Amino acid sequence: MFQTLRNAWKIPDLRHKILFTLMMIAVFRLGTFIPVPGLDPNAFAQLLGENGDNLFSLMDAFSGGAFSNATIFAMSITPYINSSIILQLLTVAIPALERMSKEGEEGRKKLAQWTRYGTVILAFIQATGLYFSLRGALTNTGFLPYITIVASFTAGTAFLMWLGEKITEHGVGNGISMIIFAGIVSSLPSMVKGIYDNFILGAINIWAVIALAVIALAVVAFVVFMNDSERRIPVQYAKRMVGRKMYGGQSTHIPIKVSMAGVIPVIFAMSIMAFPATIMQFTGQPATGSFMYKVMAVLSPGSWFYMVMYFLLIIFFTYFYTAIQFNPIEVANNMKKNGGFVPGIRPGKPTSDFISRVLTRITLAGALFLAVVALLPLLAGKFVGFSISIGGTSLLIMVGVALETVKQIETQMLMRHYKGFLE
């Protein structure tokens, strides 16, 4: 990876793209320290909870600490992510949107525009919810403070969305992913400092620190390996005569990624499991020994019940999201129309059944991979006794964005290499 970045730095065009991306990330980091007038940062920090076991902790991780500091980027880019997921699900459910997504560049532009509108609407609703949930911590209440605070949060999210699109257009990598990546990476120094402080205070010993480092390296290597793993289904195209030309006859394959659903199932499962703790932040801490107190204890991230339910939800959402993204029947029909077939399998329904069986097995491996990575920080915190701020979701995003960015740089370097050779 470092060799790729070093080679890319020698190319003027790529060097300008890298510098532009770094400058935009610097602007993002600068905005995480600009406070919203009329808000108390301590009230926002209390929403995170003691163990970071609610939805606000995920927002704080994506925003690089902007949420806990009550700054203009407190909501980060999460409304854009939610808008994208909602529109993607609606594209599968609504035939008109599905046809629009297949119209090429114009269709994608319309869907991107609707995603932007949805982002602003969701950001406004989310900012309004934050305002009313923190009315007791506001220095001033009324219509003008409401407009100021809600507009600041909404404008911050809209600006981050614009910033991400500019990075995608003029920089390297996917802009939205780069912003999330920068927010997560910014929490690494504080995590290292926390481990060091616990070691100095004697809360953890040197062997626990070494074990954490070894486990972290092993998990990163495992995530890199699984992120690029795929099952290739061989496809043979029959020869056919069109006019005086012979077409077909070549062999290819259908790549089915092990982690096709990405990090979405983990986010869905985390959102559902964190919902009770999030509600408790608004309703107040239940009395010790009460029924609600016992329920919250069972649903806390440190309990075995939470881990088992978290594990099962990740597997369920992995199958659910994969079924939305990949349609074996459509793939089999497209192969049949173009004269393609899987060796030893008849075209049509037998091919779709074969692809479905392969997809089911591969998805199980991907679901178990996501569940293990997501549960490792919780298990480490339970047995080591130290809370890790970089969770499984953050780790998956960091590794995925880093690999995708390096691949994009390598692709651009290869294109320029061939262009220079031809000229």
Tab-separated table of C-alpha atoms in Angstrom:
chain	number	residue	atom	x	y	z
A	1	MET	CA	0.000	0.000	0.000
A	2	PHE	CA	2.772	2.468	0.938
A	3	GLN	CA	4.625	1.625	-2.277
A	4	THR	CA	1.467	2.421	-4.260
A	5	LEU	CA	1.096	5.787	-2.523
A	6	ARG	CA	4.774	6.566	-3.120
A	7	ASN	CA	4.469	5.808	-6.823
A	8	ALA	CA	1.226	7.803	-7.088
A	9	TRP	CA	2.915	10.821	-5.481
A	10	LYS	CA	5.391	10.935	-8.380
A	11	ILE	CA	2.556	11.495	-10.902
A	12	PRO	CA	1.541	15.204	-10.901
A	13	ASP	CA	-2.147	14.574	-11.609
A	14	LEU	CA	-2.504	11.979	-8.860
A	15	ARG	CA	-0.461	14.124	-6.490
A	16	HIS	CA	-2.947	16.964	-6.972
A	17	LYS	CA	-5.847	14.575	-6.307
A	18	ILE	CA	-4.227	13.312	-3.095
A	19	LEU	CA	-3.504	16.864	-1.892
A	20	PHE	CA	-7.090	17.926	-2.678
A	21	THR	CA	-8.436	14.970	-0.671
A	22	LEU	CA	-6.187	15.788	2.288
A	23	MET	CA	-7.279	19.449	2.218
A	24	MET	CA	-10.960	18.472	2.200
A	25	ILE	CA	-10.369	16.103	5.132
A	26	ALA	CA	-8.619	18.975	6.950
A	27	VAL	CA	-11.714	21.127	6.385
A	28	PHE	CA	-13.850	18.320	7.826
A	29	ARG	CA	-11.630	18.030	10.891
A	30	LEU	CA	-11.705	21.803	11.363
A	31	GLY	CA	-15.504	21.766	11.350
A	32	THR	CA	-15.582	19.175	14.144
A	33	PHE	CA	-14.324	21.904	16.524
A	34	ILE	CA	-16.782	24.680	15.544
A	35	PRO	CA	-19.496	24.707	18.250
A	36	VAL	CA	-23.184	25.328	17.675
A	37	PRO	CA	-24.302	28.433	19.615
A	38	GLY	CA	-26.617	27.840	22.529
A	39	LEU	CA	-25.657	24.212	23.209
A	40	ASP	CA	-23.905	22.668	26.196
A	41	PRO	CA	-21.306	20.047	25.094
A	42	ASN	CA	-21.656	18.243	28.450
A	43	ALA	CA	-25.301	17.445	27.670
A	44	PHE	CA	-24.283	15.863	24.372
A	45	ALA	CA	-21.526	13.872	26.070
A	46	GLN	CA	-24.107	12.436	28.503
A	47	LEU	CA	-26.131	11.062	25.556
A	48	LEU	CA	-23.268	8.725	24.722
A	49	GLY	CA	-23.767	6.755	27.915
A	50	GLU	CA	-21.115	5.226	30.077
A	51	ASN	CA	-20.356	2.301	27.768
A	52	GLY	CA	-21.101	3.918	24.423
A	53	ASP	CA	-23.934	1.435	23.939
A	54	ASN	CA	-26.429	3.515	21.962
A	55	LEU	CA	-26.938	4.997	18.507
A	56	PHE	CA	-25.308	8.263	19.521
A	57	SER	CA	-21.991	6.480	20.100
A	58	LEU	CA	-22.034	5.335	16.459
A	59	MET	CA	-22.730	8.912	15.340
A	60	ASP	CA	-19.858	10.151	17.492
A	61	ALA	CA	-17.499	7.566	15.989
A	62	PHE	CA	-18.452	8.533	12.413
A	63	SER	CA	-18.157	12.259	13.206
A	64	GLY	CA	-14.729	12.008	14.813
A	65	GLY	CA	-15.947	13.248	18.220
A	66	ALA	CA	-18.010	16.121	16.750
A	67	PHE	CA	-21.204	14.819	18.387
A	68	SER	CA	-19.811	14.744	21.928
A	69	ASN	CA	-18.457	18.285	21.393
A	70	ALA	CA	-21.837	19.592	20.076
A	71	THR	CA	-20.318	21.046	16.892
A	72	ILE	CA	-21.845	21.797	13.475
A	73	PHE	CA	-20.830	18.333	12.176
A	74	ALA	CA	-22.395	16.516	15.151
A	75	MET	CA	-24.743	14.443	12.973
A	76	SER	CA	-21.889	13.640	10.577
A	77	ILE	CA	-22.933	11.992	7.320
A	78	THR	CA	-25.359	9.477	8.892
A	79	PRO	CA	-28.495	11.112	7.318
A	80	TYR	CA	-26.893	10.596	3.903
A	81	ILE	CA	-26.191	6.938	4.714
A	82	ASN	CA	-29.777	6.442	5.883
A	83	SER	CA	-31.141	8.176	2.783
A	84	SER	CA	-28.990	5.995	0.517
A	85	ILE	CA	-30.096	2.789	2.237
A	86	ILE	CA	-33.782	3.785	2.147
A	87	LEU	CA	-33.614	4.659	-1.556
A	88	GLN	CA	-31.770	1.425	-2.314
A	89	LEU	CA	-34.465	-0.609	-0.558
A	90	LEU	CA	-37.210	1.348	-2.347
A	91	THR	CA	-35.494	0.685	-5.685
A	92	VAL	CA	-36.009	-3.033	-5.123
A	93	ALA	CA	-39.601	-2.618	-3.916
A	94	ILE	CA	-40.860	-0.025	-6.446
A	95	PRO	CA	-40.692	-1.053	-10.149
A	96	ALA	CA	-40.536	2.583	-11.365
A	97	LEU	CA	-37.388	3.226	-9.333
A	98	GLU	CA	-35.899	-0.071	-10.508
A	99	ARG	CA	-36.446	0.941	-14.133
A	100	MET	CA	-34.900	4.330	-13.424
A	101	SER	CA	-31.788	2.700	-11.941
A	102	LYS	CA	-31.342	0.763	-15.204
A	103	GLU	CA	-31.597	3.834	-17.439
A	104	GLY	CA	-27.864	4.450	-17.326
A	105	GLU	CA	-26.185	7.694	-16.343
A	106	GLU	CA	-29.367	9.803	-16.431
A	107	GLY	CA	-31.194	7.405	-14.130
A	108	ARG	CA	-28.304	7.363	-11.664
A	109	LYS	CA	-28.221	11.179	-11.650
A	110	LYS	CA	-31.922	11.339	-10.764
A	111	LEU	CA	-31.492	8.802	-7.947
A	112	ALA	CA	-28.461	10.729	-6.655
A	113	GLN	CA	-30.518	13.936	-6.649
A	114	TRP	CA	-33.335	12.257	-4.714
A	115	THR	CA	-30.754	10.933	-2.254
A	116	ARG	CA	-29.583	14.510	-1.634
A	117	TYR	CA	-33.140	15.704	-1.024
A	118	GLY	CA	-33.723	12.782	1.341
A	119	THR	CA	-30.505	13.612	3.193
A	120	VAL	CA	-31.607	17.185	3.892
A	121	ILE	CA	-35.086	16.059	5.019
A	122	LEU	CA	-33.700	13.341	7.326
A	123	ALA	CA	-31.065	15.737	8.679
A	124	PHE	CA	-33.759	18.311	9.514
A	125	ILE	CA	-35.903	15.676	11.279
A	126	GLN	CA	-32.916	14.295	13.203
A	127	ALA	CA	-31.768	17.793	14.200
A	128	THR	CA	-35.283	18.612	15.422
A	129	GLY	CA	-35.312	15.457	17.528
A	130	LEU	CA	-31.957	16.373	19.072
A	131	TYR	CA	-33.193	19.879	19.844
A	132	PHE	CA	-36.315	18.731	21.700
A	133	SER	CA	-34.448	15.968	23.551
A	134	LEU	CA	-31.934	18.520	24.883
A	135	ARG	CA	-34.250	21.414	25.685
A	136	GLY	CA	-33.274	21.203	29.342
A	137	ALA	CA	-29.623	21.795	28.461
A	138	LEU	CA	-30.206	24.795	26.179
A	139	THR	CA	-29.074	28.208	27.289
A	140	ASN	CA	-32.067	29.793	25.504
A	141	THR	CA	-35.343	28.329	24.259
A	142	GLY	CA	-37.784	29.611	21.696
A	143	PHE	CA	-38.291	29.804	17.968
A	144	LEU	CA	-35.035	31.643	17.157
A	145	PRO	CA	-32.760	29.198	19.084
A	146	TYR	CA	-34.665	26.325	17.461
A	147	ILE	CA	-34.020	27.703	13.959
A	148	THR	CA	-30.373	28.429	14.772
A	149	ILE	CA	-29.570	24.992	16.190
A	150	VAL	CA	-31.576	22.926	13.692
A	151	ALA	CA	-30.293	24.933	10.728
A	152	SER	CA	-26.690	24.575	11.967
A	153	PHE	CA	-26.958	20.787	12.253
A	154	THR	CA	-28.763	20.429	8.914
A	155	ALA	CA	-26.333	22.744	7.120
A	156	GLY	CA	-23.377	20.831	8.609
A	157	THR	CA	-24.660	17.541	7.207
A	158	ALA	CA	-25.441	19.130	3.819
A	159	PHE	CA	-21.951	20.637	3.697
A	160	LEU	CA	-20.371	17.252	4.483
A	161	MET	CA	-22.443	15.691	1.692
A	162	TRP	CA	-21.167	18.366	-0.722
A	163	LEU	CA	-17.628	17.859	0.579
A	164	GLY	CA	-17.867	14.113	-0.061
A	165	GLU	CA	-19.105	14.630	-3.618
A	166	LYS	CA	-16.219	17.024	-4.332
A	167	ILE	CA	-13.717	14.460	-3.039
A	168	THR	CA	-15.268	11.817	-5.288
A	169	GLU	CA	-15.129	14.177	-8.265
A	170	HIS	CA	-11.708	15.809	-7.822
A	171	GLY	CA	-9.906	13.602	-5.288
A	172	VAL	CA	-9.181	9.922	-4.690
A	173	GLY	CA	-11.588	7.332	-3.337
A	174	ASN	CA	-15.248	7.650	-2.465
A	175	GLY	CA	-15.788	10.990	-0.733
A	176	ILE	CA	-18.452	9.887	1.755
A	177	SER	CA	-16.369	6.854	2.737
A	178	MET	CA	-13.263	9.021	3.126
A	179	ILE	CA	-15.098	11.365	5.524
A	180	ILE	CA	-16.284	8.438	7.654
A	181	PHE	CA	-12.776	6.946	7.500
A	182	ALA	CA	-11.219	10.219	8.689
A	183	GLY	CA	-13.701	10.472	11.558
A	184	ILE	CA	-12.970	6.939	12.764
A	185	VAL	CA	-9.187	7.255	12.412
A	186	SER	CA	-9.227	10.469	14.460
A	187	SER	CA	-10.311	8.448	17.507
A	188	LEU	CA	-7.274	6.137	17.342
A	189	PRO	CA	-4.910	8.434	19.340
A	190	SER	CA	-7.413	8.753	22.190
A	191	MET	CA	-7.865	4.958	22.233
A	192	VAL	CA	-4.097	4.417	22.424
A	193	LYS	CA	-3.858	7.036	25.176
A	194	GLY	CA	-6.662	5.293	27.072
A	195	ILE	CA	-4.807	1.960	26.910
A	196	TYR	CA	-1.604	3.665	28.080
A	197	ASP	CA	-3.375	5.401	30.996
A	198	ASN	CA	-4.978	2.132	32.105
A	199	PHE	CA	-1.582	0.433	31.932
A	200	ILE	CA	0.052	3.175	34.039
A	201	LEU	CA	-2.750	3.012	36.603
A	202	GLY	CA	-2.413	-0.783	36.790
A	203	ALA	CA	-5.893	-1.503	35.445
A	204	ILE	CA	-4.376	-3.772	32.783
A	205	ASN	CA	-0.989	-5.516	32.668
A	206	ILE	CA	1.588	-5.740	29.910
A	207	TRP	CA	0.313	-9.138	28.748
A	208	ALA	CA	-3.169	-7.722	28.185
A	209	VAL	CA	-1.675	-4.897	26.093
A	210	ILE	CA	0.344	-7.393	24.023
A	211	ALA	CA	-2.728	-9.596	23.588
A	212	LEU	CA	-4.777	-6.595	22.399
A	213	ALA	CA	-2.078	-5.652	19.862
A	214	VAL	CA	-1.785	-9.219	18.519
A	215	ILE	CA	-5.562	-9.625	18.299
A	216	ALA	CA	-5.881	-6.256	16.526
A	217	LEU	CA	-3.280	-7.217	13.894
A	218	ALA	CA	-4.847	-10.660	13.422
A	219	VAL	CA	-8.345	-9.162	13.021
A	220	VAL	CA	-7.114	-6.596	10.465
A	221	ALA	CA	-5.387	-9.352	8.471
A	222	PHE	CA	-8.544	-11.493	8.679
A	223	VAL	CA	-10.739	-8.596	7.503
A	224	VAL	CA	-8.390	-7.889	4.560
A	225	PHE	CA	-8.460	-11.560	3.554
A	226	MET	CA	-12.241	-11.907	3.803
A	227	ASN	CA	-12.917	-8.552	2.148
A	228	ASP	CA	-11.315	-9.743	-1.115
A	229	SER	CA	-12.522	-13.347	-0.935
A	230	GLU	CA	-14.974	-14.475	-3.581
A	231	ARG	CA	-16.450	-17.621	-5.112
A	232	ARG	CA	-16.097	-17.719	-8.888
A	233	ILE	CA	-18.772	-19.638	-10.781
A	234	PRO	CA	-17.413	-20.648	-14.222
A	235	VAL	CA	-19.524	-19.590	-17.225
A	236	GLN	CA	-19.118	-20.810	-20.815
A	237	TYR	CA	-20.652	-18.954	-23.774
A	238	ALA	CA	-21.695	-20.987	-26.795
A	239	LYS	CA	-20.449	-20.026	-30.255
A	240	ARG	CA	-22.995	-18.409	-32.557
A	241	MET	CA	-22.850	-16.994	-36.063
A	242	VAL	CA	-24.137	-13.427	-36.557
A	243	GLY	CA	-23.849	-12.452	-40.224
A	244	ARG	CA	-20.343	-13.438	-41.231
A	245	LYS	CA	-18.856	-13.145	-37.774
A	246	MET	CA	-18.507	-15.767	-35.063
A	247	TYR	CA	-19.379	-14.648	-31.534
A	248	GLY	CA	-19.048	-16.391	-28.165
A	249	GLY	CA	-17.009	-19.390	-27.279
A	250	GLN	CA	-15.088	-17.664	-24.467
A	251	SER	CA	-14.989	-18.695	-20.834
A	252	THR	CA	-15.567	-16.318	-17.944
A	253	HIS	CA	-16.900	-16.452	-14.389
A	254	ILE	CA	-19.448	-14.851	-12.046
A	255	PRO	CA	-17.690	-13.482	-8.927
A	256	ILE	CA	-19.738	-13.807	-5.729
A	257	LYS	CA	-18.087	-11.946	-2.857
A	258	VAL	CA	-18.110	-13.543	0.579
A	259	SER	CA	-18.939	-10.224	2.266
A	260	MET	CA	-21.328	-8.956	-0.408
A	261	ALA	CA	-23.535	-7.131	2.113
A	262	GLY	CA	-20.598	-5.133	3.464
A	263	VAL	CA	-21.021	-3.438	6.819
A	264	ILE	CA	-24.769	-2.735	6.423
A	265	PRO	CA	-25.964	-5.829	8.411
A	266	VAL	CA	-23.783	-4.815	11.372
A	267	ILE	CA	-25.216	-1.276	11.321
A	268	PHE	CA	-28.793	-2.622	11.178
A	269	ALA	CA	-28.194	-5.082	14.021
A	270	MET	CA	-26.419	-2.454	16.125
A	271	SER	CA	-29.269	0.012	15.601
A	272	ILE	CA	-31.897	-2.478	16.782
A	273	MET	CA	-29.906	-3.653	19.807
A	274	ALA	CA	-28.988	-0.082	20.778
A	275	PHE	CA	-32.570	1.185	20.524
A	276	PRO	CA	-33.546	0.389	24.178
A	277	ALA	CA	-30.431	2.131	25.530
A	278	THR	CA	-31.125	5.130	23.294
A	279	ILE	CA	-34.705	5.409	24.567
A	280	MET	CA	-33.423	5.214	28.135
A	281	GLN	CA	-31.246	8.269	27.493
A	282	PHE	CA	-34.419	10.290	26.844
A	283	THR	CA	-36.633	8.777	29.571
A	284	GLY	CA	-34.034	8.744	32.339
A	285	GLN	CA	-32.209	6.059	34.317
A	286	PRO	CA	-34.643	3.504	35.840
A	287	ALA	CA	-34.540	2.887	39.573
A	288	THR	CA	-32.126	0.220	40.792
A	289	GLY	CA	-33.883	-3.118	41.231
A	290	SER	CA	-36.908	-2.173	39.125
A	291	PHE	CA	-38.161	-4.263	36.219
A	292	MET	CA	-36.864	-1.793	33.616
A	293	TYR	CA	-33.467	-1.759	35.331
A	294	LYS	CA	-33.245	-5.558	35.009
A	295	VAL	CA	-34.339	-5.380	31.354
A	296	MET	CA	-31.658	-2.800	30.595
A	297	ALA	CA	-29.052	-4.928	32.379
A	298	VAL	CA	-29.955	-7.903	30.161
A	299	LEU	CA	-29.808	-5.733	27.022
A	300	SER	CA	-26.492	-4.069	27.899
A	301	PRO	CA	-23.550	-4.870	25.566
A	302	GLY	CA	-21.700	-6.702	28.325
A	303	SER	CA	-24.400	-9.373	28.768
A	304	TRP	CA	-24.351	-12.735	27.000
A	305	PHE	CA	-27.980	-12.284	25.903
A	306	TYR	CA	-27.007	-9.091	24.041
A	307	MET	CA	-24.111	-10.855	22.307
A	308	VAL	CA	-26.241	-13.836	21.223
A	309	MET	CA	-29.022	-11.606	19.872
A	310	TYR	CA	-26.466	-9.348	18.176
A	311	PHE	CA	-24.902	-12.427	16.540
A	312	LEU	CA	-28.258	-13.749	15.259
A	313	LEU	CA	-29.392	-10.343	13.966
A	314	ILE	CA	-26.188	-9.898	11.964
A	315	ILE	CA	-26.699	-13.286	10.296
A	316	PHE	CA	-30.352	-12.468	9.530
A	317	PHE	CA	-29.618	-9.043	8.033
A	318	THR	CA	-26.706	-10.425	6.007
A	319	TYR	CA	-29.044	-12.868	4.256
A	320	PHE	CA	-31.727	-10.180	3.932
A	321	TYR	CA	-29.464	-7.544	2.371
A	322	THR	CA	-27.709	-10.060	0.111
A	323	ALA	CA	-31.081	-11.224	-1.222
A	324	ILE	CA	-31.895	-7.595	-2.082
A	325	GLN	CA	-28.580	-6.977	-3.843
A	326	PHE	CA	-28.169	-10.221	-5.806
A	327	ASN	CA	-30.971	-11.929	-7.752
A	328	PRO	CA	-29.978	-15.438	-8.997
A	329	ILE	CA	-33.051	-15.665	-11.273
A	330	GLU	CA	-32.139	-12.442	-13.071
A	331	VAL	CA	-28.516	-13.547	-13.455
A	332	ALA	CA	-29.586	-16.942	-14.869
A	333	ASN	CA	-31.998	-15.305	-17.329
A	334	ASN	CA	-29.338	-12.874	-18.554
A	335	MET	CA	-26.924	-15.756	-19.075
A	336	LYS	CA	-29.555	-17.704	-21.025
A	337	LYS	CA	-30.327	-14.722	-23.278
A	338	ASN	CA	-26.641	-14.320	-24.156
A	339	GLY	CA	-26.021	-18.021	-24.752
A	340	GLY	CA	-24.128	-18.578	-21.506
A	341	PHE	CA	-24.281	-21.608	-19.230
A	342	VAL	CA	-22.541	-23.094	-16.210
A	343	PRO	CA	-20.665	-26.267	-17.254
A	344	GLY	CA	-22.692	-29.297	-16.197
A	345	ILE	CA	-25.806	-27.231	-15.340
A	346	ARG	CA	-28.761	-26.729	-17.686
A	347	PRO	CA	-29.714	-23.103	-18.464
A	348	GLY	CA	-32.756	-21.526	-16.847
A	349	LYS	CA	-34.172	-22.691	-13.511
A	350	PRO	CA	-31.439	-25.319	-12.803
A	351	THR	CA	-28.829	-22.565	-13.178
A	352	SER	CA	-30.687	-20.179	-10.850
A	353	ASP	CA	-31.104	-22.995	-8.278
A	354	PHE	CA	-27.380	-23.760	-8.491
A	355	ILE	CA	-26.431	-20.086	-8.031
A	356	SER	CA	-28.878	-19.836	-5.099
A	357	ARG	CA	-27.256	-22.818	-3.360
A	358	VAL	CA	-23.782	-21.350	-3.830
A	359	LEU	CA	-24.985	-17.929	-2.659
A	360	THR	CA	-26.566	-19.412	0.473
A	361	ARG	CA	-23.336	-21.136	1.502
A	362	ILE	CA	-21.141	-18.150	0.707
A	363	THR	CA	-23.486	-15.787	2.558
A	364	LEU	CA	-23.290	-17.991	5.666
A	365	ALA	CA	-19.505	-17.641	5.649
A	366	GLY	CA	-19.818	-13.876	5.174
A	367	ALA	CA	-22.414	-13.596	7.953
A	368	LEU	CA	-20.236	-15.526	10.406
A	369	PHE	CA	-17.277	-13.332	9.443
A	370	LEU	CA	-19.220	-10.117	10.144
A	371	ALA	CA	-20.616	-11.476	13.404
A	372	VAL	CA	-17.207	-12.555	14.714
A	373	VAL	CA	-15.562	-9.219	13.849
A	374	ALA	CA	-18.445	-7.260	15.403
A	375	LEU	CA	-18.374	-9.313	18.630
A	376	LEU	CA	-14.597	-9.342	19.134
A	377	PRO	CA	-14.420	-5.863	20.771
A	378	LEU	CA	-17.284	-6.806	23.110
A	379	LEU	CA	-15.590	-10.086	24.055
A	380	ALA	CA	-12.249	-8.322	24.531
A	381	GLY	CA	-13.904	-5.756	26.804
A	382	LYS	CA	-15.597	-8.529	28.805
A	383	PHE	CA	-12.490	-10.659	29.370
A	384	VAL	CA	-9.777	-7.962	29.393
A	385	GLY	CA	-11.874	-5.449	31.303
A	386	PHE	CA	-11.095	-2.501	29.019
A	387	SER	CA	-13.536	-0.771	26.661
A	388	ILE	CA	-12.304	-0.511	23.045
A	389	SER	CA	-13.551	2.574	21.215
A	390	ILE	CA	-12.884	1.138	17.740
A	391	GLY	CA	-15.703	-1.367	17.287
A	392	GLY	CA	-16.192	-4.045	14.664
A	393	THR	CA	-18.228	-1.705	12.440
A	394	SER	CA	-15.518	0.946	12.502
A	395	LEU	CA	-12.812	-1.620	11.774
A	396	LEU	CA	-14.695	-3.032	8.792
A	397	ILE	CA	-15.221	0.465	7.386
A	398	MET	CA	-11.591	1.481	7.901
A	399	VAL	CA	-10.144	-1.587	6.194
A	400	GLY	CA	-12.708	-1.540	3.383
A	401	VAL	CA	-12.154	2.151	2.582
A	402	ALA	CA	-8.364	1.791	2.713
A	403	LEU	CA	-8.378	-1.192	0.331
A	404	GLU	CA	-10.837	0.448	-2.072
A	405	THR	CA	-8.842	3.692	-2.159
A	406	VAL	CA	-5.572	1.875	-2.878
A	407	LYS	CA	-7.254	-0.123	-5.661
A	408	GLN	CA	-8.603	3.075	-7.224
A	409	ILE	CA	-5.148	4.684	-7.122
A	410	GLU	CA	-3.614	1.588	-8.727
A	411	THR	CA	-6.284	1.665	-11.454
A	412	GLN	CA	-5.592	5.312	-12.226
A	413	MET	CA	-1.851	4.667	-12.299
A	414	LEU	CA	-2.396	1.763	-14.710
A	415	MET	CA	-4.574	3.906	-16.986
A	416	ARG	CA	-1.919	6.618	-17.132
A	417	HIS	CA	0.767	4.017	-17.779
A	418	TYR	CA	-1.058	2.645	-20.823
A	419	LYS	CA	-1.917	6.140	-22.026
A	420	GLY	CA	1.724	7.178	-21.897
A	421	PHE	CA	2.747	4.007	-23.703
A	422	LEU	CA	0.242	4.571	-26.529
A	423	GLU	CA	1.213	8.225	-26.950
